[in-house]
């Protein structure tokens, strides 16, 4: 693996992760009605750390390969949606808008996974947990939206 390439992708993931520390859940999020299956707060940073590391490794494996254009385009799309979701949900408190961003993220992660699988099975496999997590996060976002409709108008 090209470690410099890995560092570049990890830096992109770090930029996305920074929004998590800039827009903390806080009292507003704690006051929202959430489903009983909501993961505890400590799970989110642990899961995202693993997912960001896996994503950077997968991208570093695939980026130098012939035919990687679509995979890398999807990778760029997923990190953009990933970066956008936190400020929209926690910063602007736009639960509904965040859900639609989450749908874009899900499509981008699925696209990345499928494109990576065509080039490198390890890189594709590294995206499977990410797709599972984004599926759970999307369902959670939808549930919070439905449970808190007056707060989720925008």
PDB file of C-alpha atoms in Angstrom, residues 5-154:
ATOM      1  CA  UNK A   5      -1.841   7.959  -0.624  1.00  0.00           C
ATOM      2  CA  UNK A   6      -3.332   6.437   2.526  1.00  0.00           C
ATOM      3  CA  UNK A   7      -2.401   9.607   4.463  1.00  0.00           C
ATOM      4  CA  UNK A   8      -4.192  11.774   1.891  1.00  0.00           C
ATOM      5  CA  UNK A   9      -7.390   9.730   2.121  1.00  0.00           C
ATOM      6  CA  UNK A  10      -7.117   9.616   5.898  1.00  0.00           C
ATOM      7  CA  UNK A  11      -6.789  13.420   5.947  1.00  0.00           C
ATOM      8  CA  UNK A  12     -10.029  13.676   3.935  1.00  0.00           C
ATOM      9  CA  UNK A  13     -11.695  11.382   6.468  1.00  0.00           C
ATOM     10  CA  UNK A  14     -10.245  13.498   9.274  1.00  0.00           C
ATOM     11  CA  UNK A  15     -11.791  16.609   7.747  1.00  0.00           C
ATOM     12  CA  UNK A  16     -15.170  14.853   7.666  1.00  0.00           C
ATOM     13  CA  UNK A  17     -14.701  13.670  11.244  1.00  0.00           C
ATOM     14  CA  UNK A  18     -13.961  17.210  12.378  1.00  0.00           C
ATOM     15  CA  UNK A  19     -17.589  18.154  11.817  1.00  0.00           C
ATOM     16  CA  UNK A  20     -18.473  15.643  14.525  1.00  0.00           C
ATOM     17  CA  UNK A  21     -16.386  17.546  17.048  1.00  0.00           C
ATOM     18  CA  UNK A  22     -17.607  20.944  15.826  1.00  0.00           C
ATOM     19  CA  UNK A  23     -21.300  20.032  16.010  1.00  0.00           C
ATOM     20  CA  UNK A  24     -21.751  17.960  19.137  1.00  0.00           C
ATOM     21  CA  UNK A  25     -25.175  16.384  19.826  1.00  0.00           C
ATOM     22  CA  UNK A  26     -25.841  18.335  23.037  1.00  0.00           C
ATOM     23  CA  UNK A  27     -29.077  18.957  24.913  1.00  0.00           C
ATOM     24  CA  UNK A  28     -31.150  19.429  21.739  1.00  0.00           C
ATOM     25  CA  UNK A  29     -30.361  15.896  20.533  1.00  0.00           C
ATOM     26  CA  UNK A  30     -30.827  14.372  23.993  1.00  0.00           C
ATOM     27  CA  UNK A  31     -34.309  15.929  24.173  1.00  0.00           C
ATOM     28  CA  UNK A  32     -35.441  14.383  20.869  1.00  0.00           C
ATOM     29  CA  UNK A  33     -37.637  11.308  20.886  1.00  0.00           C
ATOM     30  CA  UNK A  34     -35.499   8.402  19.667  1.00  0.00           C
ATOM     31  CA  UNK A  35     -36.234   4.701  19.153  1.00  0.00           C
ATOM     32  CA  UNK A  36     -35.249   2.174  21.814  1.00  0.00           C
ATOM     33  CA  UNK A  37     -32.618   0.696  19.491  1.00  0.00           C
ATOM     34  CA  UNK A  38     -30.629   3.957  19.311  1.00  0.00           C
ATOM     35  CA  UNK A  39     -26.970   3.082  19.952  1.00  0.00           C
ATOM     36  CA  UNK A  40     -25.371   4.634  23.043  1.00  0.00           C
ATOM     37  CA  UNK A  41     -23.495   7.883  22.362  1.00  0.00           C
ATOM     38  CA  UNK A  42     -20.042   6.305  22.824  1.00  0.00           C
ATOM     39  CA  UNK A  43     -20.664   3.901  19.895  1.00  0.00           C
ATOM     40  CA  UNK A  44     -20.692   6.667  17.282  1.00  0.00           C
ATOM     41  CA  UNK A  45     -17.075   7.896  17.571  1.00  0.00           C
ATOM     42  CA  UNK A  46     -15.798   4.315  17.872  1.00  0.00           C
ATOM     43  CA  UNK A  47     -17.727   3.182  14.793  1.00  0.00           C
ATOM     44  CA  UNK A  48     -16.713   6.204  12.749  1.00  0.00           C
ATOM     45  CA  UNK A  49     -13.038   5.830  13.646  1.00  0.00           C
ATOM     46  CA  UNK A  50     -13.042   2.246  12.376  1.00  0.00           C
ATOM     47  CA  UNK A  51     -15.058   3.181   9.284  1.00  0.00           C
ATOM     48  CA  UNK A  52     -12.820   6.127   8.384  1.00  0.00           C
ATOM     49  CA  UNK A  53      -9.677   4.009   8.734  1.00  0.00           C
ATOM     50  CA  UNK A  54     -11.223   1.246   6.608  1.00  0.00           C
ATOM     51  CA  UNK A  55     -12.379   3.749   4.009  1.00  0.00           C
ATOM     52  CA  UNK A  56      -8.913   5.302   3.724  1.00  0.00           C
ATOM     53  CA  UNK A  57      -7.249   1.887   3.394  1.00  0.00           C
ATOM     54  CA  UNK A  58      -9.750   0.810   0.738  1.00  0.00           C
ATOM     55  CA  UNK A  59      -9.288   4.024  -1.261  1.00  0.00           C
ATOM     56  CA  UNK A  60      -5.496   3.809  -1.058  1.00  0.00           C
ATOM     57  CA  UNK A  61      -5.657   0.243  -2.395  1.00  0.00           C
ATOM     58  CA  UNK A  62      -7.902   1.144  -5.333  1.00  0.00           C
ATOM     59  CA  UNK A  63      -6.804   4.664  -6.349  1.00  0.00           C
ATOM     60  CA  UNK A  64      -3.660   3.658  -8.269  1.00  0.00           C
ATOM     61  CA  UNK A  65      -5.446   0.884 -10.178  1.00  0.00           C
ATOM     62  CA  UNK A  66      -6.429   1.011 -13.828  1.00  0.00           C
ATOM     63  CA  UNK A  67     -10.198   1.538 -14.084  1.00  0.00           C
ATOM     64  CA  UNK A  68     -10.591   3.154 -10.642  1.00  0.00           C
ATOM     65  CA  UNK A  69     -12.287   6.346 -11.888  1.00  0.00           C
ATOM     66  CA  UNK A  70     -15.860   5.426 -10.919  1.00  0.00           C
ATOM     67  CA  UNK A  71     -14.839   3.984  -7.584  1.00  0.00           C
ATOM     68  CA  UNK A  72     -12.872   7.103  -6.710  1.00  0.00           C
ATOM     69  CA  UNK A  73     -15.713   9.341  -7.893  1.00  0.00           C
ATOM     70  CA  UNK A  74     -18.103   7.478  -5.598  1.00  0.00           C
ATOM     71  CA  UNK A  75     -15.501   7.695  -2.801  1.00  0.00           C
ATOM     72  CA  UNK A  76     -15.371  11.495  -3.229  1.00  0.00           C
ATOM     73  CA  UNK A  77     -19.173  11.623  -3.253  1.00  0.00           C
ATOM     74  CA  UNK A  78     -19.485   9.624  -0.032  1.00  0.00           C
ATOM     75  CA  UNK A  79     -16.941  11.721   1.871  1.00  0.00           C
ATOM     76  CA  UNK A  80     -18.737  14.898   0.719  1.00  0.00           C
ATOM     77  CA  UNK A  81     -22.156  13.657   1.907  1.00  0.00           C
ATOM     78  CA  UNK A  82     -20.529  12.339   5.078  1.00  0.00           C
ATOM     79  CA  UNK A  83     -19.027  15.751   5.815  1.00  0.00           C
ATOM     80  CA  UNK A  84     -22.322  17.515   5.113  1.00  0.00           C
ATOM     81  CA  UNK A  85     -24.627  15.405   7.278  1.00  0.00           C
ATOM     82  CA  UNK A  86     -23.409  16.418  10.761  1.00  0.00           C
ATOM     83  CA  UNK A  87     -23.636  20.207  10.326  1.00  0.00           C
ATOM     84  CA  UNK A  88     -27.080  19.872   8.765  1.00  0.00           C
ATOM     85  CA  UNK A  89     -28.453  17.535  11.456  1.00  0.00           C
ATOM     86  CA  UNK A  90     -26.734  18.854  14.597  1.00  0.00           C
ATOM     87  CA  UNK A  91     -25.751  22.374  13.502  1.00  0.00           C
ATOM     88  CA  UNK A  92     -28.814  23.505  11.572  1.00  0.00           C
ATOM     89  CA  UNK A  93     -31.096  20.947  13.279  1.00  0.00           C
ATOM     90  CA  UNK A  94     -32.654  20.075   9.923  1.00  0.00           C
ATOM     91  CA  UNK A  95     -33.660  16.470  10.573  1.00  0.00           C
ATOM     92  CA  UNK A  96     -35.563  15.994   7.330  1.00  0.00           C
ATOM     93  CA  UNK A  97     -32.834  17.572   5.179  1.00  0.00           C
ATOM     94  CA  UNK A  98     -30.258  15.408   6.951  1.00  0.00           C
ATOM     95  CA  UNK A  99     -32.278  12.317   6.051  1.00  0.00           C
ATOM     96  CA  UNK A 100     -32.076  13.178   2.344  1.00  0.00           C
ATOM     97  CA  UNK A 101     -28.337  13.751   2.697  1.00  0.00           C
ATOM     98  CA  UNK A 102     -28.188  10.322   4.350  1.00  0.00           C
ATOM     99  CA  UNK A 103     -29.923   8.812   1.309  1.00  0.00           C
ATOM    100  CA  UNK A 104     -27.222  10.343  -0.890  1.00  0.00           C
ATOM    101  CA  UNK A 105     -24.578   8.994   1.455  1.00  0.00           C
ATOM    102  CA  UNK A 106     -26.095   5.512   1.295  1.00  0.00           C
ATOM    103  CA  UNK A 107     -26.085   5.558  -2.527  1.00  0.00           C
ATOM    104  CA  UNK A 108     -22.494   6.824  -2.590  1.00  0.00           C
ATOM    105  CA  UNK A 109     -21.278   4.209  -0.098  1.00  0.00           C
ATOM    106  CA  UNK A 110     -23.065   1.416  -1.990  1.00  0.00           C
ATOM    107  CA  UNK A 111     -21.618   2.692  -5.271  1.00  0.00           C
ATOM    108  CA  UNK A 112     -18.129   2.857  -3.788  1.00  0.00           C
ATOM    109  CA  UNK A 113     -18.441  -0.644  -2.381  1.00  0.00           C
ATOM    110  CA  UNK A 114     -19.643  -2.131  -5.679  1.00  0.00           C
ATOM    111  CA  UNK A 115     -16.998  -0.309  -7.733  1.00  0.00           C
ATOM    112  CA  UNK A 116     -14.258  -1.325  -5.302  1.00  0.00           C
ATOM    113  CA  UNK A 117     -15.386  -4.967  -5.334  1.00  0.00           C
ATOM    114  CA  UNK A 118     -14.844  -4.997  -9.103  1.00  0.00           C
ATOM    115  CA  UNK A 119     -11.225  -3.939  -8.638  1.00  0.00           C
ATOM    116  CA  UNK A 120     -10.125  -5.374  -5.304  1.00  0.00           C
ATOM    117  CA  UNK A 121     -12.172  -7.688  -3.106  1.00  0.00           C
ATOM    118  CA  UNK A 122     -10.467  -6.491   0.093  1.00  0.00           C
ATOM    119  CA  UNK A 123     -11.283  -2.854  -0.681  1.00  0.00           C
ATOM    120  CA  UNK A 124     -14.871  -3.792  -1.432  1.00  0.00           C
ATOM    121  CA  UNK A 125     -15.126  -5.835   1.762  1.00  0.00           C
ATOM    122  CA  UNK A 126     -13.801  -2.892   3.777  1.00  0.00           C
ATOM    123  CA  UNK A 127     -16.892  -0.956   2.688  1.00  0.00           C
ATOM    124  CA  UNK A 128     -19.432  -3.582   3.789  1.00  0.00           C
ATOM    125  CA  UNK A 129     -19.454  -2.442   7.464  1.00  0.00           C
ATOM    126  CA  UNK A 130     -19.752   1.162   6.269  1.00  0.00           C
ATOM    127  CA  UNK A 131     -22.864   0.324   4.247  1.00  0.00           C
ATOM    128  CA  UNK A 132     -24.347  -1.536   7.218  1.00  0.00           C
ATOM    129  CA  UNK A 133     -23.628   1.404   9.543  1.00  0.00           C
ATOM    130  CA  UNK A 134     -25.057   3.970   7.110  1.00  0.00           C
ATOM    131  CA  UNK A 135     -28.171   1.787   6.777  1.00  0.00           C
ATOM    132  CA  UNK A 136     -28.604   1.840  10.558  1.00  0.00           C
ATOM    133  CA  UNK A 137     -27.860   5.577  10.720  1.00  0.00           C
ATOM    134  CA  UNK A 138     -30.357   6.241   7.933  1.00  0.00           C
ATOM    135  CA  UNK A 139     -33.052   4.250   9.712  1.00  0.00           C
ATOM    136  CA  UNK A 140     -32.271   6.128  12.932  1.00  0.00           C
ATOM    137  CA  UNK A 141     -32.422   9.483  11.123  1.00  0.00           C
ATOM    138  CA  UNK A 142     -35.788   8.511   9.587  1.00  0.00           C
ATOM    139  CA  UNK A 143     -37.156   7.390  12.936  1.00  0.00           C
ATOM    140  CA  UNK A 144     -36.058  10.589  14.663  1.00  0.00           C
ATOM    141  CA  UNK A 145     -37.635  12.582  11.837  1.00  0.00           C
ATOM    142  CA  UNK A 146     -40.962  10.743  12.169  1.00  0.00           C
ATOM    143  CA  UNK A 147     -40.961  10.958  15.979  1.00  0.00           C
ATOM    144  CA  UNK A 148     -40.150  14.672  16.035  1.00  0.00           C
ATOM    145  CA  UNK A 149     -42.108  16.054  13.066  1.00  0.00           C
ATOM    146  CA  UNK A 150     -42.728  19.543  14.560  1.00  0.00           C
ATOM    147  CA  UNK A 151     -38.973  19.976  15.021  1.00  0.00           C
ATOM    148  CA  UNK A 152     -38.141  18.491  11.617  1.00  0.00           C
ATOM    149  CA  UNK A 153     -40.138  20.790   9.351  1.00  0.00           C
ATOM    150  CA  UNK A 154     -37.165  21.962   7.337  1.00  0.00           C
TER     151      UNK A 154
END
